[in-house]
Amino acid sequence: MAKQTPVLVCSPHSPRSKEHIVFSDDTTDVRNVHAGNREGILLKIYRYLDSFQPDIVHIFQNPNCLYYLENLKGAFPKAKWVLDFRTQINSEDKKHVRTLRKRFFMAHLMADHIFSQSIHTIGSSLPLRLKPFRELPIGLDVEAFPAREKTESELRRFLFVGLIAKQRKLEVLIDAFNKYAVSADSEATLDLIGGGDALEELRNRQSILGTNSVRFIGPLSQSELGQRMSQYDAGIAYVPGGAYQWAPSLKSLEYSAAGLSVFASATKGHRDYQKRFGFDFELFPNTEDGLVNALVHARNSKNWSTSIARNKEAVLRFDWKEIIAKDLVPVYEKILKR
């Protein structure tokens, strides 16, 4: 978006956070509005907005979005306000869920427009809404993932990219791949790229097994990831069920752009993308045997060239240039004219 018009990004980033910045762009003005409390964050945001004088303020769903709208909208009467729901509520605390949904409901009444990744994402956060929304899908820079020139006849080098977190239950993926390597292909390897609170625990788990089938690379910058991805034969888009059941998988799109064969958890989100956008994933249930069987089946019988071509065509819909031109800018222009 910053290639078309000035963009200001305000985001609280605590210096004590263990997050890694994997992508930065010098053309975009990014301001850290971290403070000790939400009042301090609000004051910093106000000062930056006052200097920037925005036409549109695009707020991503967060527990304080209602607080920001209530305290900022009146200060910038010429601006339009957009509320964007990117994630489902992932909490088993029913009281907490009710509190968030109440806040989101009140916030959506104050917004000039609503976006969401999908009907299922917004359904989690805003089951009752009085305004329509427009789907704004997850996106990627397709050009950042140079495609592999050819498909190998055998799949040997596998890849997983994502958050290495305890709630992702990646031990199922790791145990399944180790089982596959022992029983079907001793030369097969799986690299996990990413960081999170389960990284060291899973490294220790693999070390005890004493095999080199699974390797932990850690976090990489987005540019390095794009260049490195073409070295692999296949990507595994492992997504746990439960609250993630409908979550669209960015990693499956990145694998598709890079020309990798794609194995994907048989979640509703992956099935939805296959049905609506024409992807061709090798789906597997989230069990050890489920993934092992899928890998064995693909090794013995699947011709991947047609599948890879379909996925490379389907992923073009998710290129950021396409999303901005067809989904974002037309809405911005429409609400500015109101």
CSV table of C-alpha atoms in Angstrom, one decimal:
chain,number,residue,atom,x,y,z
A,1,MET,CA,0.0,0.0,0.0
A,2,ALA,CA,2.9,2.3,0.8
A,3,LYS,CA,3.9,2.2,-2.9
A,4,GLN,CA,0.7,4.2,-3.7
A,5,THR,CA,0.2,6.6,-0.8
A,6,PRO,CA,1.8,7.5,2.5
A,7,VAL,CA,1.2,4.9,5.2
A,8,LEU,CA,1.7,5.2,8.9
A,9,VAL,CA,1.8,2.0,11.0
A,10,CYS,CA,1.4,2.3,14.8
A,11,SER,CA,2.1,-0.9,16.7
A,12,PRO,CA,3.0,-1.6,20.3
A,13,HIS,CA,6.2,-3.7,20.6
A,14,SER,CA,7.5,-4.4,24.0
A,15,PRO,CA,11.3,-4.4,24.3
A,16,ARG,CA,10.9,-7.4,26.6
A,17,SER,CA,9.0,-9.4,24.0
A,18,LYS,CA,10.6,-12.4,22.4
A,19,GLU,CA,9.1,-11.7,19.0
A,20,HIS,CA,11.4,-11.5,16.0
A,21,ILE,CA,11.0,-8.9,13.2
A,22,VAL,CA,11.2,-11.0,10.1
A,23,PHE,CA,10.3,-8.3,7.6
A,24,SER,CA,10.9,-4.6,7.4
A,25,ASP,CA,10.4,-2.0,4.7
A,26,ASP,CA,12.1,1.3,4.7
A,27,THR,CA,9.4,2.9,2.6
A,28,THR,CA,6.8,2.5,5.4
A,29,ASP,CA,6.8,4.7,8.5
A,30,VAL,CA,6.4,2.3,11.4
A,31,ARG,CA,6.1,3.7,14.9
A,32,ASN,CA,6.4,1.8,18.1
A,33,VAL,CA,3.7,3.0,20.5
A,34,HIS,CA,4.5,0.7,23.4
A,35,ALA,CA,3.9,2.2,26.8
A,36,GLY,CA,3.3,0.9,30.3
A,37,ASN,CA,-0.5,1.0,30.0
A,38,ARG,CA,-3.2,1.5,27.4
A,39,GLU,CA,-3.6,5.2,28.2
A,40,GLY,CA,0.1,5.7,27.4
A,41,ILE,CA,-0.4,3.8,24.1
A,42,LEU,CA,-3.4,5.9,23.3
A,43,LEU,CA,-1.6,9.2,23.8
A,44,LYS,CA,1.3,8.1,21.5
A,45,ILE,CA,-1.2,7.0,18.8
A,46,TYR,CA,-3.0,10.3,19.1
A,47,ARG,CA,0.2,12.3,18.6
A,48,TYR,CA,1.3,10.3,15.6
A,49,LEU,CA,-2.2,10.5,14.0
A,50,ASP,CA,-2.4,14.3,14.7
A,51,SER,CA,0.9,14.8,12.8
A,52,PHE,CA,-0.1,12.4,10.0
A,53,GLN,CA,-3.7,13.5,9.6
A,54,PRO,CA,-5.0,10.2,8.1
A,55,ASP,CA,-7.9,9.9,5.6
A,56,ILE,CA,-8.5,6.3,6.8
A,57,VAL,CA,-7.6,4.6,10.1
A,58,HIS,CA,-7.4,0.8,9.6
A,59,ILE,CA,-7.6,-0.9,13.0
A,60,PHE,CA,-6.7,-4.5,13.4
A,61,GLN,CA,-8.8,-6.5,15.9
A,62,ASN,CA,-7.4,-6.4,19.4
A,63,PRO,CA,-8.9,-6.3,23.0
A,64,ASN,CA,-8.5,-2.4,23.1
A,65,CYS,CA,-10.0,-1.5,19.7
A,66,LEU,CA,-13.2,-0.2,21.2
A,67,TYR,CA,-11.1,1.9,23.6
A,68,TYR,CA,-9.2,3.4,20.7
A,69,LEU,CA,-12.3,4.1,18.7
A,70,GLU,CA,-14.1,5.8,21.6
A,71,ASN,CA,-11.2,8.1,22.4
A,72,LEU,CA,-9.8,8.8,18.9
A,73,LYS,CA,-12.7,9.0,16.5
A,74,GLY,CA,-14.0,12.3,17.7
A,75,ALA,CA,-10.5,13.9,17.5
A,76,PHE,CA,-10.3,13.1,13.8
A,77,PRO,CA,-13.8,13.8,12.4
A,78,LYS,CA,-12.7,13.8,8.7
A,79,ALA,CA,-11.1,10.3,8.9
A,80,LYS,CA,-12.9,7.1,8.1
A,81,TRP,CA,-12.5,4.2,10.4
A,82,VAL,CA,-12.1,0.5,9.4
A,83,LEU,CA,-12.2,-2.5,11.7
A,84,ASP,CA,-10.4,-5.6,10.5
A,85,PHE,CA,-10.9,-9.1,12.1
A,86,ARG,CA,-7.8,-11.2,11.4
A,87,THR,CA,-8.0,-14.0,14.0
A,88,GLN,CA,-10.5,-16.2,15.7
A,89,ILE,CA,-10.9,-15.9,19.5
A,90,ASN,CA,-8.7,-18.7,20.9
A,91,SER,CA,-9.8,-18.9,24.6
A,92,GLU,CA,-11.7,-21.5,26.7
A,93,ASP,CA,-12.6,-18.9,29.3
A,94,LYS,CA,-16.3,-18.2,28.5
A,95,LYS,CA,-16.4,-15.0,30.5
A,96,HIS,CA,-13.4,-13.7,28.7
A,97,VAL,CA,-14.9,-14.6,25.3
A,98,ARG,CA,-18.2,-12.8,26.2
A,99,THR,CA,-16.3,-9.7,27.2
A,100,LEU,CA,-14.3,-9.6,24.0
A,101,ARG,CA,-17.4,-10.2,21.9
A,102,LYS,CA,-19.2,-7.4,23.6
A,103,ARG,CA,-16.3,-5.0,23.0
A,104,PHE,CA,-16.1,-6.1,19.3
A,105,PHE,CA,-19.9,-5.6,18.9
A,106,MET,CA,-19.8,-2.1,20.2
A,107,ALA,CA,-16.7,-1.3,18.2
A,108,HIS,CA,-18.2,-2.5,14.9
A,109,LEU,CA,-21.1,-0.1,15.4
A,110,MET,CA,-18.6,2.8,15.4
A,111,ALA,CA,-16.7,1.7,12.3
A,112,ASP,CA,-17.3,2.9,8.8
A,113,HIS,CA,-16.4,-0.5,7.3
A,114,ILE,CA,-15.6,-4.0,8.4
A,115,PHE,CA,-13.1,-6.5,6.9
A,116,SER,CA,-12.3,-10.0,8.0
A,117,GLN,CA,-10.1,-12.9,6.7
A,118,SER,CA,-13.3,-15.0,6.3
A,119,ILE,CA,-16.8,-15.6,7.4
A,120,HIS,CA,-15.5,-18.1,10.0
A,121,THR,CA,-13.0,-15.6,11.4
A,122,ILE,CA,-15.5,-12.9,12.0
A,123,GLY,CA,-18.1,-15.4,13.3
A,124,SER,CA,-15.8,-16.2,16.2
A,125,SER,CA,-15.4,-12.6,17.2
A,126,LEU,CA,-18.7,-11.1,16.1
A,127,PRO,CA,-21.4,-13.8,16.0
A,128,LEU,CA,-24.0,-11.0,16.1
A,129,ARG,CA,-23.4,-8.1,13.8
A,130,LEU,CA,-25.5,-5.3,12.3
A,131,LYS,CA,-23.2,-4.3,9.5
A,132,PRO,CA,-22.0,-6.3,6.5
A,133,PHE,CA,-18.3,-7.1,6.1
A,134,ARG,CA,-16.0,-7.8,3.1
A,135,GLU,CA,-13.6,-10.7,3.0
A,136,LEU,CA,-10.0,-9.5,2.9
A,137,PRO,CA,-7.9,-12.7,2.6
A,138,ILE,CA,-4.5,-13.4,3.9
A,139,GLY,CA,-1.8,-12.3,1.4
A,140,LEU,CA,1.7,-12.8,0.4
A,141,ASP,CA,4.2,-11.3,-2.0
A,142,VAL,CA,4.3,-13.9,-4.7
A,143,GLU,CA,7.5,-12.5,-6.2
A,144,ALA,CA,9.3,-13.1,-2.9
A,145,PHE,CA,9.1,-16.8,-3.5
A,146,PRO,CA,11.0,-17.8,-6.7
A,147,ALA,CA,9.5,-21.1,-7.9
A,148,ARG,CA,11.5,-24.3,-8.3
A,149,GLU,CA,12.4,-24.9,-11.9
A,150,LYS,CA,11.4,-28.6,-11.9
A,151,THR,CA,9.7,-31.2,-9.7
A,152,GLU,CA,11.8,-34.1,-8.4
A,153,SER,CA,10.5,-37.6,-9.0
A,154,GLU,CA,11.0,-38.3,-5.3
A,155,LEU,CA,10.1,-36.1,-2.4
A,156,ARG,CA,13.0,-36.1,0.1
A,157,ARG,CA,13.4,-32.6,1.5
A,158,PHE,CA,10.3,-31.5,3.5
A,159,LEU,CA,9.6,-28.1,5.1
A,160,PHE,CA,7.4,-26.7,7.8
A,161,VAL,CA,7.2,-23.0,8.3
A,162,GLY,CA,5.3,-21.5,11.3
A,163,LEU,CA,5.1,-20.7,14.9
A,164,ILE,CA,6.8,-23.3,17.0
A,165,ALA,CA,4.4,-23.0,19.9
A,166,LYS,CA,3.0,-25.4,22.5
A,167,GLN,CA,-0.6,-24.8,21.4
A,168,ARG,CA,0.3,-25.9,17.9
A,169,LYS,CA,1.0,-29.5,19.1
A,170,LEU,CA,3.9,-30.0,16.7
A,171,GLU,CA,5.0,-33.1,18.5
A,172,VAL,CA,2.4,-35.0,16.4
A,173,LEU,CA,4.1,-33.7,13.2
A,174,ILE,CA,7.6,-34.5,14.4
A,175,ASP,CA,6.8,-38.0,15.7
A,176,ALA,CA,4.9,-38.8,12.5
A,177,PHE,CA,7.8,-37.7,10.3
A,178,ASN,CA,10.3,-39.7,12.3
A,179,LYS,CA,8.1,-42.7,11.9
A,180,TYR,CA,7.9,-42.2,8.2
A,181,ALA,CA,11.7,-41.8,7.9
A,182,VAL,CA,12.3,-45.0,9.8
A,183,SER,CA,9.7,-47.1,8.0
A,184,ALA,CA,9.7,-45.8,4.5
A,185,ASP,CA,12.6,-43.4,3.6
A,186,SER,CA,15.7,-43.1,5.7
A,187,GLU,CA,16.9,-40.2,3.5
A,188,ALA,CA,13.9,-38.0,4.0
A,189,THR,CA,14.4,-34.9,6.1
A,190,LEU,CA,12.0,-32.3,7.6
A,191,ASP,CA,13.2,-28.8,8.4
A,192,LEU,CA,11.2,-26.6,10.8
A,193,ILE,CA,11.6,-22.8,10.3
A,194,GLY,CA,10.2,-20.6,13.0
A,195,GLY,CA,10.5,-19.8,16.7
A,196,GLY,CA,8.3,-20.1,19.7
A,197,ASP,CA,7.9,-21.3,23.2
A,198,ALA,CA,8.1,-25.0,22.2
A,199,LEU,CA,11.3,-24.7,20.2
A,200,GLU,CA,13.8,-25.9,22.9
A,201,GLU,CA,11.5,-28.6,24.2
A,202,LEU,CA,11.0,-30.1,20.7
A,203,ARG,CA,14.7,-29.9,20.0
A,204,ASN,CA,15.4,-31.9,23.1
A,205,ARG,CA,12.8,-34.4,22.2
A,206,GLN,CA,14.4,-34.9,18.8
A,207,SER,CA,17.9,-35.1,20.3
A,208,ILE,CA,16.8,-38.0,22.6
A,209,LEU,CA,15.7,-39.9,19.5
A,210,GLY,CA,19.2,-39.5,18.1
A,211,THR,CA,18.2,-39.1,14.4
A,212,ASN,CA,18.8,-36.4,11.8
A,213,SER,CA,15.4,-36.8,10.1
A,214,VAL,CA,14.0,-33.6,11.8
A,215,ARG,CA,16.0,-30.4,12.0
A,216,PHE,CA,15.1,-27.1,13.7
A,217,ILE,CA,16.4,-24.0,11.7
A,218,GLY,CA,14.8,-21.3,13.9
A,219,PRO,CA,13.4,-18.0,12.7
A,220,LEU,CA,14.5,-16.5,9.3
A,221,SER,CA,13.9,-13.2,7.7
A,222,GLN,CA,11.1,-13.2,5.1
A,223,SER,CA,13.6,-12.5,2.3
A,224,GLU,CA,15.9,-15.4,3.3
A,225,LEU,CA,12.9,-17.7,3.7
A,226,GLY,CA,11.7,-16.8,0.2
A,227,GLN,CA,15.1,-17.6,-1.4
A,228,ARG,CA,15.6,-20.8,0.7
A,229,MET,CA,12.1,-22.3,0.1
A,230,SER,CA,12.9,-23.4,-3.5
A,231,GLN,CA,15.5,-25.8,-2.1
A,232,TYR,CA,12.8,-28.1,-0.8
A,233,ASP,CA,10.6,-30.7,-2.5
A,234,ALA,CA,7.5,-30.4,-0.4
A,235,GLY,CA,5.9,-28.3,2.3
A,236,ILE,CA,3.8,-29.5,5.2
A,237,ALA,CA,1.0,-27.2,6.2
A,238,TYR,CA,0.3,-28.7,9.6
A,239,VAL,CA,-2.5,-26.9,11.4
A,240,PRO,CA,-4.0,-28.3,14.6
A,241,GLY,CA,-7.8,-28.6,14.9
A,242,GLY,CA,-9.9,-27.0,17.6
A,243,ALA,CA,-9.8,-23.2,17.4
A,244,TYR,CA,-7.6,-23.4,14.3
A,245,GLN,CA,-10.1,-25.6,12.4
A,246,TRP,CA,-11.2,-22.7,10.1
A,247,ALA,CA,-7.9,-20.8,10.1
A,248,PRO,CA,-6.6,-20.2,6.5
A,249,SER,CA,-3.0,-21.4,6.2
A,250,LEU,CA,-0.5,-18.8,5.0
A,251,LYS,CA,2.2,-21.5,4.9
A,252,SER,CA,0.2,-23.5,2.3
A,253,LEU,CA,0.1,-20.4,0.1
A,254,GLU,CA,3.8,-19.8,0.4
A,255,TYR,CA,4.6,-23.4,-0.5
A,256,SER,CA,2.3,-23.1,-3.5
A,257,ALA,CA,4.0,-19.9,-4.7
A,258,ALA,CA,7.4,-21.6,-4.4
A,259,GLY,CA,6.3,-24.5,-6.5
A,260,LEU,CA,6.5,-27.1,-3.7
A,261,SER,CA,4.3,-30.1,-3.3
A,262,VAL,CA,1.8,-29.3,-0.5
A,263,PHE,CA,0.7,-31.6,2.3
A,264,ALA,CA,-2.0,-30.0,4.4
A,265,SER,CA,-3.9,-30.9,7.5
A,266,ALA,CA,-7.5,-31.9,6.6
A,267,THR,CA,-8.9,-28.9,8.4
A,268,LYS,CA,-12.1,-27.1,7.3
A,269,GLY,CA,-9.9,-24.1,6.4
A,270,HIS,CA,-7.8,-26.1,3.9
A,271,ARG,CA,-10.9,-27.8,2.5
A,272,ASP,CA,-12.5,-24.4,2.0
A,273,TYR,CA,-9.6,-23.1,0.1
A,274,GLN,CA,-9.5,-26.1,-2.1
A,275,LYS,CA,-13.2,-25.8,-2.9
A,276,ARG,CA,-13.4,-22.1,-3.5
A,277,PHE,CA,-10.0,-21.3,-5.0
A,278,GLY,CA,-9.0,-24.5,-6.8
A,279,PHE,CA,-5.9,-25.6,-4.7
A,280,ASP,CA,-4.8,-29.2,-4.9
A,281,PHE,CA,-3.4,-30.2,-1.5
A,282,GLU,CA,-2.6,-33.7,-0.3
A,283,LEU,CA,-4.8,-33.7,2.8
A,284,PHE,CA,-4.1,-35.8,5.9
A,285,PRO,CA,-5.8,-36.2,9.3
A,286,ASN,CA,-3.8,-34.8,12.3
A,287,THR,CA,-2.6,-38.1,13.6
A,288,GLU,CA,0.8,-39.9,13.3
A,289,ASP,CA,-0.6,-42.6,11.1
A,290,GLY,CA,-2.6,-40.1,9.1
A,291,LEU,CA,0.4,-38.2,8.0
A,292,VAL,CA,2.6,-41.2,7.5
A,293,ASN,CA,0.0,-42.8,5.2
A,294,ALA,CA,-0.3,-39.6,3.2
A,295,LEU,CA,3.5,-39.4,2.8
A,296,VAL,CA,3.7,-43.1,1.8
A,297,HIS,CA,0.8,-42.7,-0.7
A,298,ALA,CA,2.4,-39.7,-2.3
A,299,ARG,CA,5.8,-41.4,-2.5
A,300,ASN,CA,4.4,-44.4,-4.3
A,301,SER,CA,1.7,-43.1,-6.6
A,302,LYS,CA,1.2,-39.3,-6.9
A,303,ASN,CA,2.2,-37.3,-9.9
A,304,TRP,CA,2.8,-33.8,-8.5
A,305,SER,CA,3.4,-31.8,-11.7
A,306,THR,CA,-0.4,-31.1,-12.3
A,307,SER,CA,-1.0,-30.3,-8.6
A,308,ILE,CA,1.9,-27.9,-8.5
A,309,ALA,CA,0.7,-26.1,-11.6
A,310,ARG,CA,-2.8,-25.7,-10.2
A,311,ASN,CA,-1.5,-24.4,-6.9
A,312,LYS,CA,0.8,-21.8,-8.6
A,313,GLU,CA,-2.2,-20.6,-10.6
A,314,ALA,CA,-4.6,-20.5,-7.6
A,315,VAL,CA,-2.1,-18.6,-5.3
A,316,LEU,CA,-2.1,-15.6,-7.6
A,317,ARG,CA,-5.4,-14.6,-6.1
A,318,PHE,CA,-3.6,-14.1,-2.8
A,319,ASP,CA,-0.8,-11.8,-4.1
A,320,TRP,CA,-0.9,-8.6,-2.2
A,321,LYS,CA,-0.9,-6.5,-5.4
A,322,GLU,CA,-4.1,-8.4,-6.4
A,323,ILE,CA,-5.7,-8.0,-2.9
A,324,ILE,CA,-4.9,-4.3,-2.7
A,325,ALA,CA,-6.1,-3.5,-6.2
A,326,LYS,CA,-9.4,-5.6,-6.0
A,327,ASP,CA,-10.3,-5.8,-2.4
A,328,LEU,CA,-8.8,-2.9,-0.4
A,329,VAL,CA,-8.5,0.3,-2.6
A,330,PRO,CA,-12.0,0.1,-4.0
A,331,VAL,CA,-13.5,-0.1,-0.5
A,332,TYR,CA,-11.3,2.8,0.7
A,333,GLU,CA,-12.4,4.9,-2.3
A,334,LYS,CA,-16.1,4.0,-1.7
A,335,ILE,CA,-16.2,5.0,2.0
A,336,LEU,CA,-14.2,8.2,1.4
A,337,LYS,CA,-17.0,9.3,-0.9
A,338,ARG,CA,-19.7,8.9,1.6
